[in-house]
Every structure is written in C-alpha cells, then in structure tokens.
Coordinates of C-alpha atoms in Angstrom, one line a residue:
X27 CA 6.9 60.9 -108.4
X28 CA 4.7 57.7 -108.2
X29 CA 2.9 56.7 -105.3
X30 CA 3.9 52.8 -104.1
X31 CA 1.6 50.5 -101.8
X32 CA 3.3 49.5 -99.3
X33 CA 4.2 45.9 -98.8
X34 CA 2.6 43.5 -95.9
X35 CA 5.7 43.6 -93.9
X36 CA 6.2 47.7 -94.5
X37 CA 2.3 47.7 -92.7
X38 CA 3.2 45.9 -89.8
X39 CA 6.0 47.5 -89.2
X40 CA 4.1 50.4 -90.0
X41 CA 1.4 48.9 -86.6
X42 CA 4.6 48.2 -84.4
X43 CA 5.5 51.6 -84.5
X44 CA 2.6 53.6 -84.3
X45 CA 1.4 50.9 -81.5
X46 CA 4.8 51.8 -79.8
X47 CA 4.2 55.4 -79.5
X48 CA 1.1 54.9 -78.5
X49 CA 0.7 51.9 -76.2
X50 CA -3.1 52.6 -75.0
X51 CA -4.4 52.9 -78.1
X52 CA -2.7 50.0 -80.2
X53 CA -6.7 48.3 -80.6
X54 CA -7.9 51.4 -82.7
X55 CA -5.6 50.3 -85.4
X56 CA -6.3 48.3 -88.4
X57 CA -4.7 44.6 -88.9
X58 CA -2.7 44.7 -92.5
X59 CA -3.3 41.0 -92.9
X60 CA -7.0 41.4 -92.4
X61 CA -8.3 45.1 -91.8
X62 CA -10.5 44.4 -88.1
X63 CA -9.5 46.6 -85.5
X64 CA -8.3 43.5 -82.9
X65 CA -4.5 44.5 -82.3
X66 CA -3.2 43.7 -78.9
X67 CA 0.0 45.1 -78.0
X68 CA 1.6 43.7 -74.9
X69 CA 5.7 43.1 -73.7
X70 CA 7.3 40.8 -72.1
X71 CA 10.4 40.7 -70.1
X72 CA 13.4 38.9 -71.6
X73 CA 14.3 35.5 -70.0
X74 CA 15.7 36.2 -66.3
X75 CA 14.5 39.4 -67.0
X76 CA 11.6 42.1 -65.3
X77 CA 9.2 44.5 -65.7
X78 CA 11.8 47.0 -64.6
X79 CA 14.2 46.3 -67.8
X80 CA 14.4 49.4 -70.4
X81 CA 14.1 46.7 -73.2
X82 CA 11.7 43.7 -73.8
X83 CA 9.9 41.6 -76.5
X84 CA 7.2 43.5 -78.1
X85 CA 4.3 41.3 -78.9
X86 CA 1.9 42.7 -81.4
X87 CA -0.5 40.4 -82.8
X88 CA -4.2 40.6 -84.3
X89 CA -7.1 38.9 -82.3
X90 CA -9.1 38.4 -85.3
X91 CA -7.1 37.0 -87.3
X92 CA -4.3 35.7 -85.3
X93 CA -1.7 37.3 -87.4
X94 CA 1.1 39.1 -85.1
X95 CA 4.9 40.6 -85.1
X96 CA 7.7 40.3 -82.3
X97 CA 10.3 42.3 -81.7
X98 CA 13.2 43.5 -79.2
X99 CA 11.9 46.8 -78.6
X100 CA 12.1 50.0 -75.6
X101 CA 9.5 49.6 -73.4
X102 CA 7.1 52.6 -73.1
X103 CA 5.5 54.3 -70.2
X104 CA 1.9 52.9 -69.9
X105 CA 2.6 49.4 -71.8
X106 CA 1.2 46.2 -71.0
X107 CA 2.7 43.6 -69.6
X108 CA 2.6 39.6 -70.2
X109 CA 2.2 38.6 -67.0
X110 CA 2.4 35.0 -65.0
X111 CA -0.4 33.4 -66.8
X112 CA -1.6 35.9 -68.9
X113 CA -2.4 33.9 -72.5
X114 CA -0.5 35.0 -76.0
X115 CA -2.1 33.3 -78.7
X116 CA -0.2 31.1 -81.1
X117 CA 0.0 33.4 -83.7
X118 CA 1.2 33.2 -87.0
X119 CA 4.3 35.6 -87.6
X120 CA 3.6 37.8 -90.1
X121 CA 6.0 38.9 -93.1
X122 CA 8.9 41.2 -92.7
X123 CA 10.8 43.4 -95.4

C-alpha cells in the first residue's frame, strides 16, 4: 500500500471538518494554503434565516493568508456566529476535489 499526500482541496476539507467538530478550537489548526495557525470559523444564517436554524453557511477562512472555504453545513453547539456587522474578509475560495 503506498501512502498519497493529500490534495489542497482534500486539506481543507480535511479543516472544515475537524473545525466542525470542534468549533472552539478551529484557530489551533494549521492553514493548508499557508501553514499559520489563523483559522476562523464562524456561520451564518441563510438569507431570511436565524440563529435558531439547524443549518447555515459555514465560513472557514485563514486570517493570514486570506484563503477560506464555504459550505452549507449543521450548525454545532458552541459555534460562532456572523453577526449584524461583524466583518468576513474577502477571501479567496480555496480549491475543492
């Protein structure tokens, strides 16, 4: 059996989940794109939606590098929320697989 890297698009999905599962500590992991330790995970609710939904835009992006993922996703107890005015960088999507 050989041992494969996995691709860009494999880490961050990779980030996404392990972020997920662990909403509070989504900063001690890596970026893929640029290996600091800036990820900020936050959600938002869907248009017309609230902070009561079960289901909301995961926003996962890299505060060094500016490097991030979105994605429809269940909303964990303990996440973050985008809020009013709260700022979101314009990040640069990163690849997906």
């Amino acid at each position: 059996m050989f041992w494969r890297a996995q691709s860009l698009g494999e880490q961050w999905g990779d980030r996404v989940t392990r972020a997920a599962a662990r909403p509070g500590r989504a900063h001690r992991l890596t970026c893929p794109s640029c290996g600091v330790r800036a990820l900020v995970l936050r959600y938002r609710p869907f248009e017309g939606g609230s902070t009561d939904d079960e289901d909301a835009l995961l926003l996962l992006w890299c505060s060094s590098c500016l490097t991030g993922y979105v994605n429809k996703a269940p909303v964990p107890r303990g996440a973050t929320w985008v809020e009013g005015r709260d700022p979101v960088p314009n990040f640069t999507l990163a690849p997906r697989d």
